[in-house]
Coordinates of C-alpha atoms in Angstrom, one line a residue:
X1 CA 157.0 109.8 -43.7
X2 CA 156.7 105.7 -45.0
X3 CA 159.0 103.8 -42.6
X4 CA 160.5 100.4 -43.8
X5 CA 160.5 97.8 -41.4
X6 CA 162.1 94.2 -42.0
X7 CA 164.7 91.4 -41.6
X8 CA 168.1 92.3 -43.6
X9 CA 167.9 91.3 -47.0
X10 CA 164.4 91.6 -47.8
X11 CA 164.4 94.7 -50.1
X12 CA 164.0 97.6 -47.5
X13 CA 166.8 99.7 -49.5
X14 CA 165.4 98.6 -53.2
X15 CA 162.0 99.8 -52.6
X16 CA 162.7 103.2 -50.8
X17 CA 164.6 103.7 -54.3
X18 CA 161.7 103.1 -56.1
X19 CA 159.7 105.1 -53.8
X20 CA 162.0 108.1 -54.4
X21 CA 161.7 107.5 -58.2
X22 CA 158.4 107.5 -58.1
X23 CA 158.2 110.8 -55.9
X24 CA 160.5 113.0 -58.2
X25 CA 161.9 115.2 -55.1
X26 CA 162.1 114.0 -51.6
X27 CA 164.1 113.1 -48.5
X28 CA 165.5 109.6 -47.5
X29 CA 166.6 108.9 -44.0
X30 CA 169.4 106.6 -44.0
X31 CA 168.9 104.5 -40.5
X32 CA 171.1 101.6 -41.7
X33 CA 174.1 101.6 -39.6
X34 CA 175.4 98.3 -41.0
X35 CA 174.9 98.6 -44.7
X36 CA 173.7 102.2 -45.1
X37 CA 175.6 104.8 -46.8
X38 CA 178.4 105.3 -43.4
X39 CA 178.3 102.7 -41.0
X40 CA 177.7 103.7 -37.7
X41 CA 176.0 106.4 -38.9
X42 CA 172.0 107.9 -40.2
X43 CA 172.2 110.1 -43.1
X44 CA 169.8 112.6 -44.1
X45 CA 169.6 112.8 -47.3
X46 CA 167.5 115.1 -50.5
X47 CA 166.5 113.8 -53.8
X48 CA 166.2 115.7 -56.4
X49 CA 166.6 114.8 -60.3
X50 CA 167.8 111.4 -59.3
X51 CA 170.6 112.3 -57.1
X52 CA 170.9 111.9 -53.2
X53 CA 172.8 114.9 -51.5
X54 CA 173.4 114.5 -47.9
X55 CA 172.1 117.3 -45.4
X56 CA 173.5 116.2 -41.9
X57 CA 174.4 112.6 -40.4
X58 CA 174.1 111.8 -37.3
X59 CA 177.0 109.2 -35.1
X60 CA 175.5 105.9 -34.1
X61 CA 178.7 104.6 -33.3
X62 CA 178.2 101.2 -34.0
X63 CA 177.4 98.9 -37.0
X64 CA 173.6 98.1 -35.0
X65 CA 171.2 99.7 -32.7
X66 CA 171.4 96.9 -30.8
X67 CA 173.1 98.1 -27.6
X68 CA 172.6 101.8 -28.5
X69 CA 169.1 101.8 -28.5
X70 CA 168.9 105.3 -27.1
X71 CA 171.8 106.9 -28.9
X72 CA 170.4 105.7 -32.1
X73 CA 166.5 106.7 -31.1
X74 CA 168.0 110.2 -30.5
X75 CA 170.1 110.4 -33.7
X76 CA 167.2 109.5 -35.9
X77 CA 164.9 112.1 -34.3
X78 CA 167.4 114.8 -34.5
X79 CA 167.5 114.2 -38.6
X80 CA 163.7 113.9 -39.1
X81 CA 163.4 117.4 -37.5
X82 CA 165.7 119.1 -40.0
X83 CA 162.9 117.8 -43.0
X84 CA 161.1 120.8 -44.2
X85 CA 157.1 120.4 -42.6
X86 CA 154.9 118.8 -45.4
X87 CA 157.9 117.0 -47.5
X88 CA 157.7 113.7 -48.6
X89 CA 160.8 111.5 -46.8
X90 CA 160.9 107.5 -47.0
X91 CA 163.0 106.3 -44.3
X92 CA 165.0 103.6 -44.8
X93 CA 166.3 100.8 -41.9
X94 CA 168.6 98.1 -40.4
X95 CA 167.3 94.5 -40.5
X96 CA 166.8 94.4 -36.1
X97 CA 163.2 92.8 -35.7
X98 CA 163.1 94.3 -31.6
X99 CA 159.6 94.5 -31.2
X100 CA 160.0 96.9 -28.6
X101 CA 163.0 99.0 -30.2
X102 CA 160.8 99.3 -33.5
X103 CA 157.9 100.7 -31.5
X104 CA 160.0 103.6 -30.0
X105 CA 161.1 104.4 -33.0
X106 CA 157.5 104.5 -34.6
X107 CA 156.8 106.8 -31.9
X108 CA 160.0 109.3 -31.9
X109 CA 159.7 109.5 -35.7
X110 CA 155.8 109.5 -36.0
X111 CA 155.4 108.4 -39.2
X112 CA 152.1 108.5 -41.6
X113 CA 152.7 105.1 -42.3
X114 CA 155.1 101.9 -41.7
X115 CA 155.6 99.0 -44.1
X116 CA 156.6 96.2 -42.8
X117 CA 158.4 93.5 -45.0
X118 CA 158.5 90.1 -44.4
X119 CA 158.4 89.7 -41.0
X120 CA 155.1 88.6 -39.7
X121 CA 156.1 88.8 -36.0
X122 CA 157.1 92.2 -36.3
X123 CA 153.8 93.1 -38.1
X124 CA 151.9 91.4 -35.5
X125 CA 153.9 93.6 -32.7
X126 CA 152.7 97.0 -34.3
X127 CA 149.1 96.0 -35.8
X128 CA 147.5 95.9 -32.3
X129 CA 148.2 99.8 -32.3
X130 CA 144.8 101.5 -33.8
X131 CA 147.0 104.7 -34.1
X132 CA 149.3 103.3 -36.4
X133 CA 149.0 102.8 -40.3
X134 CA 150.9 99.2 -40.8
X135 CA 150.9 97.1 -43.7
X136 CA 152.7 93.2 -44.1
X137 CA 154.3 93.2 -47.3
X138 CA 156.2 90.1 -48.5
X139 CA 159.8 90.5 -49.3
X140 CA 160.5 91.8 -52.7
X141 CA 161.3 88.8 -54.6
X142 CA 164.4 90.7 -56.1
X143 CA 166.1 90.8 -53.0
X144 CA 169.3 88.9 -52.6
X145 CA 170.4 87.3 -49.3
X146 CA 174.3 88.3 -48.6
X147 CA 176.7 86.4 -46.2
X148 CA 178.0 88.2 -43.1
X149 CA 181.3 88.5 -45.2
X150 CA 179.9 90.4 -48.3
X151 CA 178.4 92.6 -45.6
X152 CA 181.4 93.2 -43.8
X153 CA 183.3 93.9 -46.7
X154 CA 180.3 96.2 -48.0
X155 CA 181.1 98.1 -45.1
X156 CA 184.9 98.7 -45.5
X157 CA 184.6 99.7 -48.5
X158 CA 182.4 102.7 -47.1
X159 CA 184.7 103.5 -44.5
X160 CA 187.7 104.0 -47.1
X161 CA 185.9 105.8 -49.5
X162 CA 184.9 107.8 -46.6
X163 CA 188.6 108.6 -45.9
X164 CA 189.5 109.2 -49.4
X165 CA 191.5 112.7 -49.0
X166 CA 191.3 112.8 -45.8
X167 CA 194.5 114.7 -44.1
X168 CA 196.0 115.4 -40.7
X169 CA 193.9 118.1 -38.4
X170 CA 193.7 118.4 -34.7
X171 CA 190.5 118.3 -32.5
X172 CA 189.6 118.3 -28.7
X173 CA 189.8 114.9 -27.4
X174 CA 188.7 114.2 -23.4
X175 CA 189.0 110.9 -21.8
X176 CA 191.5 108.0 -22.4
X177 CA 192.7 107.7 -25.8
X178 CA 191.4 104.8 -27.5
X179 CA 193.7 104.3 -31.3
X180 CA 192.3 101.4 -32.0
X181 CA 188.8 102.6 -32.8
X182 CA 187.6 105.3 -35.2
X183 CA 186.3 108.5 -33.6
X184 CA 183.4 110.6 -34.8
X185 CA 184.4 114.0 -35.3
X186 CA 181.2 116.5 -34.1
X187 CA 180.1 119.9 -35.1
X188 CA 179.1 122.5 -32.2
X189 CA 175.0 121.3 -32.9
X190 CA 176.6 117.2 -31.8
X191 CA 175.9 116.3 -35.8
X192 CA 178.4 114.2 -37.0
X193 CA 181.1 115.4 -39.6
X194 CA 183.1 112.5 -40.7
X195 CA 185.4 109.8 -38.5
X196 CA 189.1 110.1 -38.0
X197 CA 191.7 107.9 -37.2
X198 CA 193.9 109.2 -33.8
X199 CA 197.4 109.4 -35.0
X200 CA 198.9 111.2 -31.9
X201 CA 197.5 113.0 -28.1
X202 CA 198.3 115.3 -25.7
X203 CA 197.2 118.4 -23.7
X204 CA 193.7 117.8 -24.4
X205 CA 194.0 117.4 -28.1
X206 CA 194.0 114.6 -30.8
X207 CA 195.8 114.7 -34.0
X208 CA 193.3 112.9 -36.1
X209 CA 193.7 111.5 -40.1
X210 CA 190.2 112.7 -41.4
X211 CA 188.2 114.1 -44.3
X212 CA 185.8 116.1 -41.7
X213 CA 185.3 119.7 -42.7
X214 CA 184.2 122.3 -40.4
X215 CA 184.5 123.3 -36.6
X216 CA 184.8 120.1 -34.9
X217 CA 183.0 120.4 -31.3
X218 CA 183.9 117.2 -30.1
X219 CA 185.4 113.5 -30.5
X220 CA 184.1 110.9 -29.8
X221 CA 185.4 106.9 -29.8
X222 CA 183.0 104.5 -31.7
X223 CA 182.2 101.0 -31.2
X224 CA 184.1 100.8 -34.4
X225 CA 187.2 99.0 -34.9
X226 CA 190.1 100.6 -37.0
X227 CA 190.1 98.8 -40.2
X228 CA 193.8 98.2 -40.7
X229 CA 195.8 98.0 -41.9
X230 CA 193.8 99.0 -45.3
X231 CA 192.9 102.9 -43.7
X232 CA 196.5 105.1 -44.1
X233 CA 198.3 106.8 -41.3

């Protein structure tokens, strides 16, 4: 596994693109919450002929690590497991420069090497590690620095393409209700299957808008806000 490390903006996302290119047939793992390809989310993915296919995702339930250090530790461990022993993967991350967040995830994920991109500091917080491969790249000069808006609209747009066809289905739902927030929608192994929108409760069931197929286990409320009044229901 290559792991990208680096400040948002600095080309983390166009280089594991080339790197998948370059390999033919791989896996990527997706542990951009913010601007990956769900927010609030990892995604494993497998390339193959130039197309991604998602295996399994895993709920973050927020938009950062930051704040869910361990949830998101966990989620990205759980994905790197399901890779076939001996596969190529390039795993691709959020912009957090945590020295001490980034070094718990070199150690759940264990990979063969980490490239660091344009963030000396961070380089500098790994390098001392004589069990760790680590190289300080500088960012790629391609790489175009977006405002907090573009990003914020980046990730709307996901989350509505996400609920395009999604439909009315019921689910078990504990706890207070919380309808203001999206909920992530597990399968009986806790990977996530899609988010839904809680349109009614009662009796220990939700009546959730959502384009999740498949037994759902569990719901869950994410640190993410209902994006109304765009999202139906």
């Amino acid at each position: 596994m290559l792991l990208l490390l680096g400040p948002t903006d600095s080309g983390k996302t166009t280089l594991a693109g080339r790197l998948l290119q370059k390999a033919g047939e791989a896996y990527l793992l997706d542990l951009d919450p913010g601007q990956g390809a769900l927010p609030g989310s990892f995604t494993l993915f497998r390339f193959r002929e130039g197309v991604l296919t998602p295996v399994r995702r895993a709920l973050v339930g927020a938009p950062s690590p930051a704040g869910v250090e361990a949830r998101a530790l966990v989620a990205g461990l759980r994905l790197a497991r399901l890779i076939p022993p001996g596969s190529p993967v390039v795993a691709d991350t959020d912009g957090l420069l945590d020295p001490e967040y980034r070094l718990l995830q070199v150690e759940a994920l264990n990979p063969t090497e980490v490239v660091v991109l344009g963030a000396e500091g961070l380089y500098r917080a790994l390098a001392w590690r004589r069990d760790l491969r680590v190289r300080l790249l500088p960012p790629l000069p391609e790489a175009r620095r977006k405002t907090p808006a573009e990003r914020r609209r980046k990730r709307l747009e996901r989350l509505l393409a996400h609920f395009q066809g999604a439909g009315p289905r019921l689910a078990p739902l504990e706890g207070p209700p919380s309808p203001e927030r999206l909920y992530g929608l597990l399968d009986p192994e806790g990977f996530l299957l899609g988010y839904g929108r809680l349109l009614a409760f009662g009796g220990g069931e939700g009546l959730f808008l959502t384009p999740a197929k498949g037994e759902v286990a569990k719901a869950l409320p994410t640190r993410l806000l209902l994006p109304t009044p765009a999202l139906p229901g």
